[in-house]
Short mmCIF file of C-alpha atoms and ligand atoms in Angstrom, two decimals:
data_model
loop_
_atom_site.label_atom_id
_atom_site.label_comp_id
_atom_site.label_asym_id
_atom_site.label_seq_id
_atom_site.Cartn_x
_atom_site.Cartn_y
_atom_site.Cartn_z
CA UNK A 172 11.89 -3.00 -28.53
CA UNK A 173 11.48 -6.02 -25.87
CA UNK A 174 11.20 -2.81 -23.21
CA UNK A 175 8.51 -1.08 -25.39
CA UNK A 176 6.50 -4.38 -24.93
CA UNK A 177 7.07 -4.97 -21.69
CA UNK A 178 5.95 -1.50 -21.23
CA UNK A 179 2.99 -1.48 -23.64
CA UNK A 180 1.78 -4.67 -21.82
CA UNK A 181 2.03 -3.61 -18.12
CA UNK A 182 0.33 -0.02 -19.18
CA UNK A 183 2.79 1.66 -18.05
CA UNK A 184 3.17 5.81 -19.08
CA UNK A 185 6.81 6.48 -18.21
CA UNK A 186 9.73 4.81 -17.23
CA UNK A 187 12.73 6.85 -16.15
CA UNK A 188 16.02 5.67 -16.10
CA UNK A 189 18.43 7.79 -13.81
CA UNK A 190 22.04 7.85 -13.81
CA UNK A 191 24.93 9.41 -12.72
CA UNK A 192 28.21 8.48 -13.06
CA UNK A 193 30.36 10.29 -10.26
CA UNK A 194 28.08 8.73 -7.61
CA UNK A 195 27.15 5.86 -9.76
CA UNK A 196 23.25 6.07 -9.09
CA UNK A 197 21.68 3.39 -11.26
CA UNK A 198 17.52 3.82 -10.68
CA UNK A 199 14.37 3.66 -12.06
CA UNK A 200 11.61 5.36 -11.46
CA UNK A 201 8.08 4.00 -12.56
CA UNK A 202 5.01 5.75 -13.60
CA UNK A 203 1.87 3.67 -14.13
CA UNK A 204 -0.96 5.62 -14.05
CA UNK A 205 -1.79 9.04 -13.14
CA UNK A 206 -5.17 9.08 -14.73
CA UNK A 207 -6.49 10.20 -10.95
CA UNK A 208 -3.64 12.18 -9.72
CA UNK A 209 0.06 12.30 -9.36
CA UNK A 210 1.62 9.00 -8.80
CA UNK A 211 2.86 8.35 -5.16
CA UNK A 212 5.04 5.16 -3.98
CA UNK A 213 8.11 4.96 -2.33
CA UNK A 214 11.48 3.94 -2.99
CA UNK A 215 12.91 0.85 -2.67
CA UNK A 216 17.12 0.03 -2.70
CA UNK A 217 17.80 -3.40 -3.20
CA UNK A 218 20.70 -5.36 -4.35
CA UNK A 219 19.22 -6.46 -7.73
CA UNK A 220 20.93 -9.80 -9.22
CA UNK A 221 20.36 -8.04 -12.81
CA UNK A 222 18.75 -4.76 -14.23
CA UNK A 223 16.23 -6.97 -15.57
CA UNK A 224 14.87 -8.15 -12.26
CA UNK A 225 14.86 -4.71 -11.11
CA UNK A 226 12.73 -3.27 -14.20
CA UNK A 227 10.40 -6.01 -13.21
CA UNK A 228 9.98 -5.59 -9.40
CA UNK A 229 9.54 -1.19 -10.39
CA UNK A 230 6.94 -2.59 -13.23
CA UNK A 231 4.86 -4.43 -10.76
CA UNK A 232 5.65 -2.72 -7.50
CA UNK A 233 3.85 1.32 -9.28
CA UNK A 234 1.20 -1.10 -11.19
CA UNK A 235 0.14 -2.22 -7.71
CA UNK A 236 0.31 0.96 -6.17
CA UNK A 237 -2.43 2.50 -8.70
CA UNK A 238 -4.83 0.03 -7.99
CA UNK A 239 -4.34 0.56 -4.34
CA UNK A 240 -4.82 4.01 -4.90
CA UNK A 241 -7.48 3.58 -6.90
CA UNK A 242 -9.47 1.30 -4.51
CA UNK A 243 -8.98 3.52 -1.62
CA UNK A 244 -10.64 6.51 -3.09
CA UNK A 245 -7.83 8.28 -3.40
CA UNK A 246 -7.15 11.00 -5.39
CA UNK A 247 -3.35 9.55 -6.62
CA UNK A 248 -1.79 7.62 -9.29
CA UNK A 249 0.47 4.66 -9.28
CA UNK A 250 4.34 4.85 -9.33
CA UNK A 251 7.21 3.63 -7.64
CA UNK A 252 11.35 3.88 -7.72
CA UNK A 253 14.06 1.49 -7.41
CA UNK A 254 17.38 2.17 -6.57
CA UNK A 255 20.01 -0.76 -7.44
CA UNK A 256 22.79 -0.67 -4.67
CA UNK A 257 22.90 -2.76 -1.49
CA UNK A 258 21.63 -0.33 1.36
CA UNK A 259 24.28 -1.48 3.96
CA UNK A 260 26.96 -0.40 2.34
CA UNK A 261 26.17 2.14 -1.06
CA UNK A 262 24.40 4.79 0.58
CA UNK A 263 25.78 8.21 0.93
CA UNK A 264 24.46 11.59 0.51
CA UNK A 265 25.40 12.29 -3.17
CA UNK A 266 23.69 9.58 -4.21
CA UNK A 267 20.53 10.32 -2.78
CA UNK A 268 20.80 14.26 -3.60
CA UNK A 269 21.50 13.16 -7.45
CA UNK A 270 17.89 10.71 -7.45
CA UNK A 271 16.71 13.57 -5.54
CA UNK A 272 17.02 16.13 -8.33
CA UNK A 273 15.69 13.36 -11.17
CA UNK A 274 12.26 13.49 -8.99
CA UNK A 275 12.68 17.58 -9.12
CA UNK A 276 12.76 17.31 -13.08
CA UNK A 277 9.43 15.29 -13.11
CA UNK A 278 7.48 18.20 -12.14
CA UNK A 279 5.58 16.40 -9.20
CA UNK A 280 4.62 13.75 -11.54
CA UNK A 281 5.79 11.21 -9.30
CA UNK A 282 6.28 11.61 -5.96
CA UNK A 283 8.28 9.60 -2.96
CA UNK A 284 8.50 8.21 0.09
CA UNK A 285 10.19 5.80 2.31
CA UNK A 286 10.27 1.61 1.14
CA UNK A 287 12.58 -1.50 2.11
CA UNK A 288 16.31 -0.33 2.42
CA UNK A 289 15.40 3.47 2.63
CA UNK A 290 15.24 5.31 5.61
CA UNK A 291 14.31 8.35 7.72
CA UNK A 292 17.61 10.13 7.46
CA UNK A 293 17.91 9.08 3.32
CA UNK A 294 14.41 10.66 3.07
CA UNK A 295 16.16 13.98 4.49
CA UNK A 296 18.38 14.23 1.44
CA UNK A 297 16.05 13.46 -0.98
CA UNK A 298 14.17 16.00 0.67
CA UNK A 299 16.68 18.70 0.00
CA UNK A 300 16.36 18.52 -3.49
CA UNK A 301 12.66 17.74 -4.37
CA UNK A 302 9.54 18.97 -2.35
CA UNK A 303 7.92 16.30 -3.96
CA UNK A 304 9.00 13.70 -1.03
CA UNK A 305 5.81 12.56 1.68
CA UNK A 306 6.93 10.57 4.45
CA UNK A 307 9.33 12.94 5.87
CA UNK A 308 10.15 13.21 9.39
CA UNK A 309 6.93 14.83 11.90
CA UNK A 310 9.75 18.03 12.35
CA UNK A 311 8.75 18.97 8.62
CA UNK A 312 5.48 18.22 9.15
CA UNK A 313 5.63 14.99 7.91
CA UNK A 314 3.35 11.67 9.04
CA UNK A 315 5.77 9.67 10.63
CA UNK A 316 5.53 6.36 11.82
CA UNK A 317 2.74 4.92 9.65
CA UNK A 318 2.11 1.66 11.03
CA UNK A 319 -0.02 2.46 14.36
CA UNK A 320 -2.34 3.74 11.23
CA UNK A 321 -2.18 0.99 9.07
CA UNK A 322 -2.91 -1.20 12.17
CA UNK A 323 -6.04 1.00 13.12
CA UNK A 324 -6.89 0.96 9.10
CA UNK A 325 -6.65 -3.14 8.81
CA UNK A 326 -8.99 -3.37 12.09
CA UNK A 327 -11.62 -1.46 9.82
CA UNK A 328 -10.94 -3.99 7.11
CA UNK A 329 -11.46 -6.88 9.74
CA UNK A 330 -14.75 -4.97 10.57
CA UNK A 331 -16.13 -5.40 7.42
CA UNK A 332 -15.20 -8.69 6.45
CA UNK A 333 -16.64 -9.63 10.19
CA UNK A 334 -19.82 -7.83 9.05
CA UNK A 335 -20.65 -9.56 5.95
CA UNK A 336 -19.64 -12.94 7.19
CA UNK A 337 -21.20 -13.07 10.63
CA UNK A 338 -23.16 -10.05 10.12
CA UNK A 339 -21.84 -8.66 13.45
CA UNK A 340 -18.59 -6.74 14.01
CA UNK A 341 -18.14 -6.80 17.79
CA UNK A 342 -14.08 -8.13 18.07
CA UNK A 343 -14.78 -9.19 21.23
CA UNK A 344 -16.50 -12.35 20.40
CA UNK A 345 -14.17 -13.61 17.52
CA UNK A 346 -10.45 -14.58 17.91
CA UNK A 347 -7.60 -13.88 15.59
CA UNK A 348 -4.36 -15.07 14.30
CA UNK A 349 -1.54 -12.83 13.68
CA UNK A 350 1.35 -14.14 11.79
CA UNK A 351 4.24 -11.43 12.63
CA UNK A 352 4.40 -9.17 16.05
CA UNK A 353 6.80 -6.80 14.38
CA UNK A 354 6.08 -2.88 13.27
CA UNK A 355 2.02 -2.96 12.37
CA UNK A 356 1.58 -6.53 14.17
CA UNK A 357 2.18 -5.21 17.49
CA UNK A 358 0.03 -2.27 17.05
CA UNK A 359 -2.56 -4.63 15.96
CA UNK A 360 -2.42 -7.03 18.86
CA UNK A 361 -2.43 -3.91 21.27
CA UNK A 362 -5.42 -2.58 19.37
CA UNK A 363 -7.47 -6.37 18.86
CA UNK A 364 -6.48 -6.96 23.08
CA UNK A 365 -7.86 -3.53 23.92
CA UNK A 366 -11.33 -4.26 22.50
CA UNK A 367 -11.73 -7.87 24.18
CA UNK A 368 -10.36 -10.02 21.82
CA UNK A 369 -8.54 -13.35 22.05
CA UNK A 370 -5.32 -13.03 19.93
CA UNK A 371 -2.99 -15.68 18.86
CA UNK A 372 0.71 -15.04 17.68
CA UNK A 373 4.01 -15.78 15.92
CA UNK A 374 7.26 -14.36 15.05
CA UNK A 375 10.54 -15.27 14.18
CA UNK A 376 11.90 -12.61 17.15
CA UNK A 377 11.23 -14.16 20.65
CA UNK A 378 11.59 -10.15 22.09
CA UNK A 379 8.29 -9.04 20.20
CA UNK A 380 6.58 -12.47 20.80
CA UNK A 381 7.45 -11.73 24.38
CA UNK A 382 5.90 -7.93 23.92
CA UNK A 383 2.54 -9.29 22.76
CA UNK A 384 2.50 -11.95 25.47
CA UNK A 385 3.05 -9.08 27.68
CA UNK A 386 0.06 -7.47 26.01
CA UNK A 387 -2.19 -10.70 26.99
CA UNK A 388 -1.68 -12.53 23.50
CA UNK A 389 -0.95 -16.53 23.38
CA UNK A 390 1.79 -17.32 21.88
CA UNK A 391 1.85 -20.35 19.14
CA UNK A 392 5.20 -22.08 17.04
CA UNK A 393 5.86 -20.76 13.86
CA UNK A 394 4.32 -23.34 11.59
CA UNK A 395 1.44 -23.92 14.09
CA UNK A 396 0.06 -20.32 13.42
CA UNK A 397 -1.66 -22.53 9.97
CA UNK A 398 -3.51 -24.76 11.93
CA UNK A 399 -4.76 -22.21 14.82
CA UNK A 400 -8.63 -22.52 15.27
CA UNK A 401 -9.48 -19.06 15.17
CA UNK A 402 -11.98 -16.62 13.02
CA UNK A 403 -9.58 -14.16 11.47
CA UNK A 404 -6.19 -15.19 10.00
CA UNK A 405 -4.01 -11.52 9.72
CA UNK A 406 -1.26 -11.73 7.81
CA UNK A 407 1.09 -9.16 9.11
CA UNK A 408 4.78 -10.58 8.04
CA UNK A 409 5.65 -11.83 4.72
CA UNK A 410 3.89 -12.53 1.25
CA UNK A 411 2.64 -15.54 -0.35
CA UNK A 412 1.65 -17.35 2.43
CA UNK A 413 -1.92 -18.26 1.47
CA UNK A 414 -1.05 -20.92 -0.63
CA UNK A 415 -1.63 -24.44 -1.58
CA UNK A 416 -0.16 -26.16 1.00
CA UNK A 417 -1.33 -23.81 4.19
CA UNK A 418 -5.26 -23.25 2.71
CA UNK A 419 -6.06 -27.26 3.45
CA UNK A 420 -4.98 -26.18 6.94
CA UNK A 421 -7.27 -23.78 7.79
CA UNK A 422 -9.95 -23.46 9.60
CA UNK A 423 -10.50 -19.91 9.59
CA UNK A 424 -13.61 -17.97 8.63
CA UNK A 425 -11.76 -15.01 7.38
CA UNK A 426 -8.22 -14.15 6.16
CA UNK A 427 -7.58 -9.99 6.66
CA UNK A 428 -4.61 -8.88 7.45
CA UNK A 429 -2.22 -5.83 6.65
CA UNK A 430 1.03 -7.71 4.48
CA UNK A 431 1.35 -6.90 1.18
CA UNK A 432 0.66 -10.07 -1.39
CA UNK A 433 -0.92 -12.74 0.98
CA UNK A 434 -2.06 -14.73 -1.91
CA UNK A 435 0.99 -17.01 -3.71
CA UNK A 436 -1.05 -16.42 -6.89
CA UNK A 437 -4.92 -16.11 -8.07
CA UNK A 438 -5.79 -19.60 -7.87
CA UNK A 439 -5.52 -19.21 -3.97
CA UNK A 440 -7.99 -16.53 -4.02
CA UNK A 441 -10.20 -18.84 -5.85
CA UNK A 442 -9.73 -21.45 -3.66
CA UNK A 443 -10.23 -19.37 -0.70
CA UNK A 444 -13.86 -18.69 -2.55
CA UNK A 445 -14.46 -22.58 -2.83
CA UNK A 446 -13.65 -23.40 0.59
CA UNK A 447 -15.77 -19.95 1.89
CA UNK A 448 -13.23 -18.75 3.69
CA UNK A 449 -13.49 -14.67 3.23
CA UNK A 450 -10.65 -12.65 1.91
CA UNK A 451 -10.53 -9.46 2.14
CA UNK A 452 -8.00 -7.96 -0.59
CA UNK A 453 -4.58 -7.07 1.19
CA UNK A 454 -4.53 -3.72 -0.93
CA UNK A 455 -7.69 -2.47 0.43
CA UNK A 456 -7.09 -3.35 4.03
CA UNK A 457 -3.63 -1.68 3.95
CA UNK A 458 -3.51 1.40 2.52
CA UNK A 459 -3.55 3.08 5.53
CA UNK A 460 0.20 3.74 4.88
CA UNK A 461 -0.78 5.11 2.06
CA UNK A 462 -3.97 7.09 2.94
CA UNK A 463 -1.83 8.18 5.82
CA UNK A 464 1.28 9.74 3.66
CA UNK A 465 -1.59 10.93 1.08
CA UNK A 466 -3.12 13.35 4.01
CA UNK A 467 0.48 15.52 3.80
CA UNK A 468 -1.02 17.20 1.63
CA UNK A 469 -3.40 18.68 3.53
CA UNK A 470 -1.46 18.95 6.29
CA UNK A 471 -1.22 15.87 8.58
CA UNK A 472 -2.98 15.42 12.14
CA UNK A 473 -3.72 12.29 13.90
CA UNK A 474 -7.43 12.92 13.83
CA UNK A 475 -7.49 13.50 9.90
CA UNK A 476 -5.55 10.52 9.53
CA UNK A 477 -7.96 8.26 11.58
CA UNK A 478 -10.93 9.45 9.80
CA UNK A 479 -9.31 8.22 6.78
CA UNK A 480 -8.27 4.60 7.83
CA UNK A 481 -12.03 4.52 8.83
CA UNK A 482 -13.00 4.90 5.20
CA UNK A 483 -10.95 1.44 4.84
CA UNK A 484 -14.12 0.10 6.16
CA UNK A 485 -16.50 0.80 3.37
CA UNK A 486 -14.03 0.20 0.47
CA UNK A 487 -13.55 -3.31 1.51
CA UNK A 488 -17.55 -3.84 1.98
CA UNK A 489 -17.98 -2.59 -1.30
CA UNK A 490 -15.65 -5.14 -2.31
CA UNK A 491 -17.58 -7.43 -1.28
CA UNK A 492 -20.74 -6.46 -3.07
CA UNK A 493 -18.91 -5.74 -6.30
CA UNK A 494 -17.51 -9.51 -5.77
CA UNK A 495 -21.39 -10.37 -5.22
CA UNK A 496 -22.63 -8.26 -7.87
CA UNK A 497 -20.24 -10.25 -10.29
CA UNK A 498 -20.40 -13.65 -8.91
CA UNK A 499 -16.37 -13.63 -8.56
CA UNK A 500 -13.86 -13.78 -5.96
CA UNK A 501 -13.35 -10.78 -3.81
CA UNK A 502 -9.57 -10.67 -5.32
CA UNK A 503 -11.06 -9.80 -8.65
CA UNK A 504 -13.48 -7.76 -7.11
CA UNK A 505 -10.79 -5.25 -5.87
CA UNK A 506 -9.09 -4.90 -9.25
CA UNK A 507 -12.41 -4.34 -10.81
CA UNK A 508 -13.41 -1.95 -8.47
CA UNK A 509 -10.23 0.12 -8.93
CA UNK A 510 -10.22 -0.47 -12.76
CA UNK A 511 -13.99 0.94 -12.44
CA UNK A 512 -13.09 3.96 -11.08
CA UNK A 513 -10.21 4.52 -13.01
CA UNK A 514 -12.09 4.46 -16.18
CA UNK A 515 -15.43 6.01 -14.99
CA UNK A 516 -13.22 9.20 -13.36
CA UNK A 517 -10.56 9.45 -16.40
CA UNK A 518 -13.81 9.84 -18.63
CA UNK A 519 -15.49 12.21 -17.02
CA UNK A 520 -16.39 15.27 -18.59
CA UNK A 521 -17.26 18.31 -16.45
CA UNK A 522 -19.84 20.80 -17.81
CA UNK A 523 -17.89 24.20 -18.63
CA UNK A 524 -17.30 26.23 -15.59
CA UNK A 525 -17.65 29.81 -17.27
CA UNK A 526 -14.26 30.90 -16.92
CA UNK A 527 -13.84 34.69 -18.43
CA UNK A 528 -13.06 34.41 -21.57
CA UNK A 529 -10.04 37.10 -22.46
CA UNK A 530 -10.12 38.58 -26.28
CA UNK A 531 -7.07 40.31 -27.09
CA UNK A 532 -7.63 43.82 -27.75
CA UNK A 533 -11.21 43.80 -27.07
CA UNK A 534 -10.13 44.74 -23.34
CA UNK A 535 -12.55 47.23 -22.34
CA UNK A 536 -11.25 50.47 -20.90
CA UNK A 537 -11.71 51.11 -16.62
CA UNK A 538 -13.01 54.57 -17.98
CA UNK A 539 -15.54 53.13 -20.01
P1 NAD B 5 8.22 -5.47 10.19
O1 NAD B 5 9.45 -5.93 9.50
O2 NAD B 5 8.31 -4.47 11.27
O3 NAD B 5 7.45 -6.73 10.82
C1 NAD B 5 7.40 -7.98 10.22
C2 NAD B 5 7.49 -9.01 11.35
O4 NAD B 5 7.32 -10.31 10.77
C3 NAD B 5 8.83 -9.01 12.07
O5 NAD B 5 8.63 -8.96 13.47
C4 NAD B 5 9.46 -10.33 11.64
O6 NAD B 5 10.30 -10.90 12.66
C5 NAD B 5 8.23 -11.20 11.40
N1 NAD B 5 8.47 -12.37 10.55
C6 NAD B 5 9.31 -12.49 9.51
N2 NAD B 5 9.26 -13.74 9.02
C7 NAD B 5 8.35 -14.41 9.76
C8 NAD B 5 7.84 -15.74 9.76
N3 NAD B 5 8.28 -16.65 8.90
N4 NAD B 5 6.89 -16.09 10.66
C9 NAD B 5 6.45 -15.18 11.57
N5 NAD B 5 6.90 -13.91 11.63
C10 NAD B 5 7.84 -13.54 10.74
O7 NAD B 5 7.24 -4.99 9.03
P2 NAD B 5 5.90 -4.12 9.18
O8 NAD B 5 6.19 -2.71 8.85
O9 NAD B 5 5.25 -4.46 10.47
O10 NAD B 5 5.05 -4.70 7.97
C11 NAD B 5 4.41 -5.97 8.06
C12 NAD B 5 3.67 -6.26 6.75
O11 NAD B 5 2.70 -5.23 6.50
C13 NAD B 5 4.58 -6.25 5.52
O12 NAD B 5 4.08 -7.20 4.60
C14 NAD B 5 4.42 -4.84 4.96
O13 NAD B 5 4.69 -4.81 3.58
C15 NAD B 5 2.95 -4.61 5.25
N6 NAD B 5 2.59 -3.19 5.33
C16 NAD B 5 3.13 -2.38 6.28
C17 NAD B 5 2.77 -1.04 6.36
C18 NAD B 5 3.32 -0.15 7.44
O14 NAD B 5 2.69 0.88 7.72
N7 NAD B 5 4.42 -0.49 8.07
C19 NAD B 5 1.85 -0.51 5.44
C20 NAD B 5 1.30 -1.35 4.46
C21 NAD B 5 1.68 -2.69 4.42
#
C-alpha cells in the first residue's frame, strides 16, 4: 500500500519490477508519463544502499525526464530504469540481455538509452534484445557522442538568457564561468573561445584544465570559480551547487549552464529571483542529449540534430515570458510550461478524419 502512495503521489503510470534469478537482475523500470509519446530515459546502474533508495532515485529521475520532454517540445514521455548492481564488477552479458527482453515486453512503451554506470558496449546487448534502445553506437545508426550537442544546445540557452537580460546576445562581449572542463564543458569552452569570448574555468582533473588553457581559457581554484566576476555562471559538473552558501558569492548576471539539478532546492531559485540574477532552468538548456537521441527516430544527421539544439533557444525565452506572464521565478516557469503543454496536448480533441467506415456484409461487389 505505502508503494501505491508513493506512486499515486509522484503520478506515476507504471512501475516495473524486473527480475531474474539465474543472473540475479534486480531493476526497475519507471514510467511517468506518456501522455505525449513513449517515454524515453536511460538507464542508470548504481550500487543502491537499499531498494528503497533506488525506487526513489527511478521515481524522480522518469518524473524529471517528462517535464524535460515536455518543455523541449518534444514529442516523448517521461521514464527511466535503474539497475541495482555496482557497474565495476556485476556486469555481464546475461544480465543485460535478461533487462533487455523486460523492455521488449513493454511494447515500446518505454524506451532506453545510455546513463551513469552504463556504457557503449552494455547498450549493444540491450540492443540485441529490444529495438526499443536510442543511443546506440553511430555503426547502427545511432547518435553517438551527445555532448558536442548538448554543448552547442546550452550556448542557445545562454543566448536567450543573454537576450532578455542585456537585450543583446553577441558572446563576445560577456565572459563566462564554467565549473567542470570534462565531456560537455570542454566542448563548451571550445565553442564560447571560438566566438570571442573570455572564459574562466575549473576542474578537479588538472589534464582537462590544462586542455581548456590550451584552448585560451583562464584557469581559476576550485572554490574560487564562486567568486569569479563574470556574466554567465555554467554549471557543467555536479548538482546542487547554487545554494545558500555560494548565491551570497556571486556576482553574476546569469546562471545557464548544462548540469542536471543546479539548484540545492526551490528556495535557491527564489533567491536567485530576489537577488536578479537570471536562471535559466537546467532542463531546458540541456536537453540537447535528449533532443539529440529523440532525432533516431528519424534517422540521425548532424545537421538535423543542430537544428534542434537551436530550438533550445526559444523554449528557454518562452520561459522567461511565462515566468513574466506569472510574476514567478523562471524555475516555476519551466514546470508550468511543461505541465501546460502536457495538459493542453493530452486534451486535445482532433475533428474526425473520415476514415472509411467498413460494414460487414454491406461490402459492395467489384462487379457492381
Ligand atoms: P563528465 O563527467 O564528462 O564531466 C564532469 C566534469 O566535472 C569532469 O571533468 C569532472 O572532473 C568535473 N568535476 C567534478 N567535480 C568537480 C568539482 N567539484 N569542481 C569542478 N569540476 C568538477 O560529465 P559530462 O557528460 O560532461 O556532464 C556534465 C554535466 O552535464 C552533468 O551534470 C550531466 O548530468 C550534464 N549533462 C550532460 C549531458 C551530455 O550530453 N553529456 C547531457 C545533459 C546533461
Amino acid at each position: 500500500m505505502e508503494l501505491f502512495n508513493s506512486v499515486h503521489e509522484s503520478g506515476h503510470e507504471q512501475i516495473v519490477f524486473c527480475h531474474n534469478k539465474d543472473v540475479d537482475l534486480r531493476a526497475i523500470i519507471a514510467i511517468h508519463d506518456t501522455t505525449l509519446g513513449p517515454a524515453l530515459g536511460g538507464t542508470r546502474m548504481w550500487p543502491y544502499a537499499t531498494e528503497e533508495e533506488a525506487l526513489q532515485d527511478v521515481l524522480r529521475l522518469s518524473r524529471g525526464m517528462t517535464y524535460k520532454a515536455a518543455v523541449s517540445g518534444l514529442n516523448l514521455g517521461g521514464g527511466k530504469a535503474v539497475i541495482i548492481g555496482d557497474p565495476r564488477k556485476d556486469k555481464s552479458e546475461a544480465l543485460f540481455r535478461a533487462f533487455g527482453r523486460f523492455i521488449d515486453s513493454l511494447h515500446g512503451r518505454y524506451i532506453t538509452a545510455e546513463d551513469v554506470g552504463i556504457d557503449v558496449n552494455d547498450m549493444e546487448f540491450i540492443f540485441q534484445e529490444t529495438n526499443n534502445v536510442v543511443g546506440v553506437h553511430q555503426v547502427h545508426g545511432g547518435s553517438g557522442d551527445p555532448s558536442p550537442y548538448t554543448a552547442y544546445g546550452s550556448i542557445q540557452g545562454m543566448k536567450a538568457a543573454l537576450q532578455k537580460k542585456f537585450g543583446d546576445e553577441d558572446l563576445s562581449r560577456y565572459s563566462f564561468a564554467v565549473q567542470g572542463t570534462g565531456h560537455v564543458g570542454l566542448h563548451l569552452v571550445r565553442q564560447l573561445i571560438k566566438e570571442g569570448a573570455k572564459v574562466f574555468v575549473t576542474d578537479i582533473n588538472q589534464d582537462t584544465i590544462d586542455d581548456a588553457v590550451e584552448l585560451g581559457a583562464e584557469a581559476v581554484g576550485q572554490e574560487e570559480i564562486y567568486d569569479v566576476d563574470a556574466d554567465v555562471f555554467a554549471p557543467c559538473a555536479l548538482g546542487a551547487i547554487v545554494n545558500e552558501d555560494t548565491i551570497p558569492r556571486f556576482k553574476f548576471k546569469i546562471v545557464a549552464g548544462p548540469a542536471n539539478n543546479q539548484l540545492a532546492n526551490n528556495e535557491a531559485g527564489n533567491e536567485l529571483e530576489r537577488r536578479g540574477i537570471l536562471y535559466a532552468p537546467d532542463y531546458a538548456v540541456n536537453a540537447g542529449g535528449l533532443m539529440n537521441v529523440s532525432i533516431e527516430f528519424e534517422g540521425w544527421n548532424h545537421e538535423r540534430a543542430l537544428r534542434m539544439m537551436r530550438t533550445i533557444y526559444y523554449n528557454v525565452g518562452r520561459i522567461f515570458k511565462i515566468a513574466e506572464r506569472d510574476g514567478i521565478p523562471s524555475w516555476q516557469a519551466a514546470d508550468r510550461m511543461a505541465e501546460e503543454r502536457i495538459e493542453t496536448l493530452g486534451k486535445l480533441k482532433i475533428p474526425h478524419l473520415g476514415k472509411p467506415h467498413r460494414f460487414p456484409g454491406r461490402e459492395r461487389n467489384a462487379a457492381h
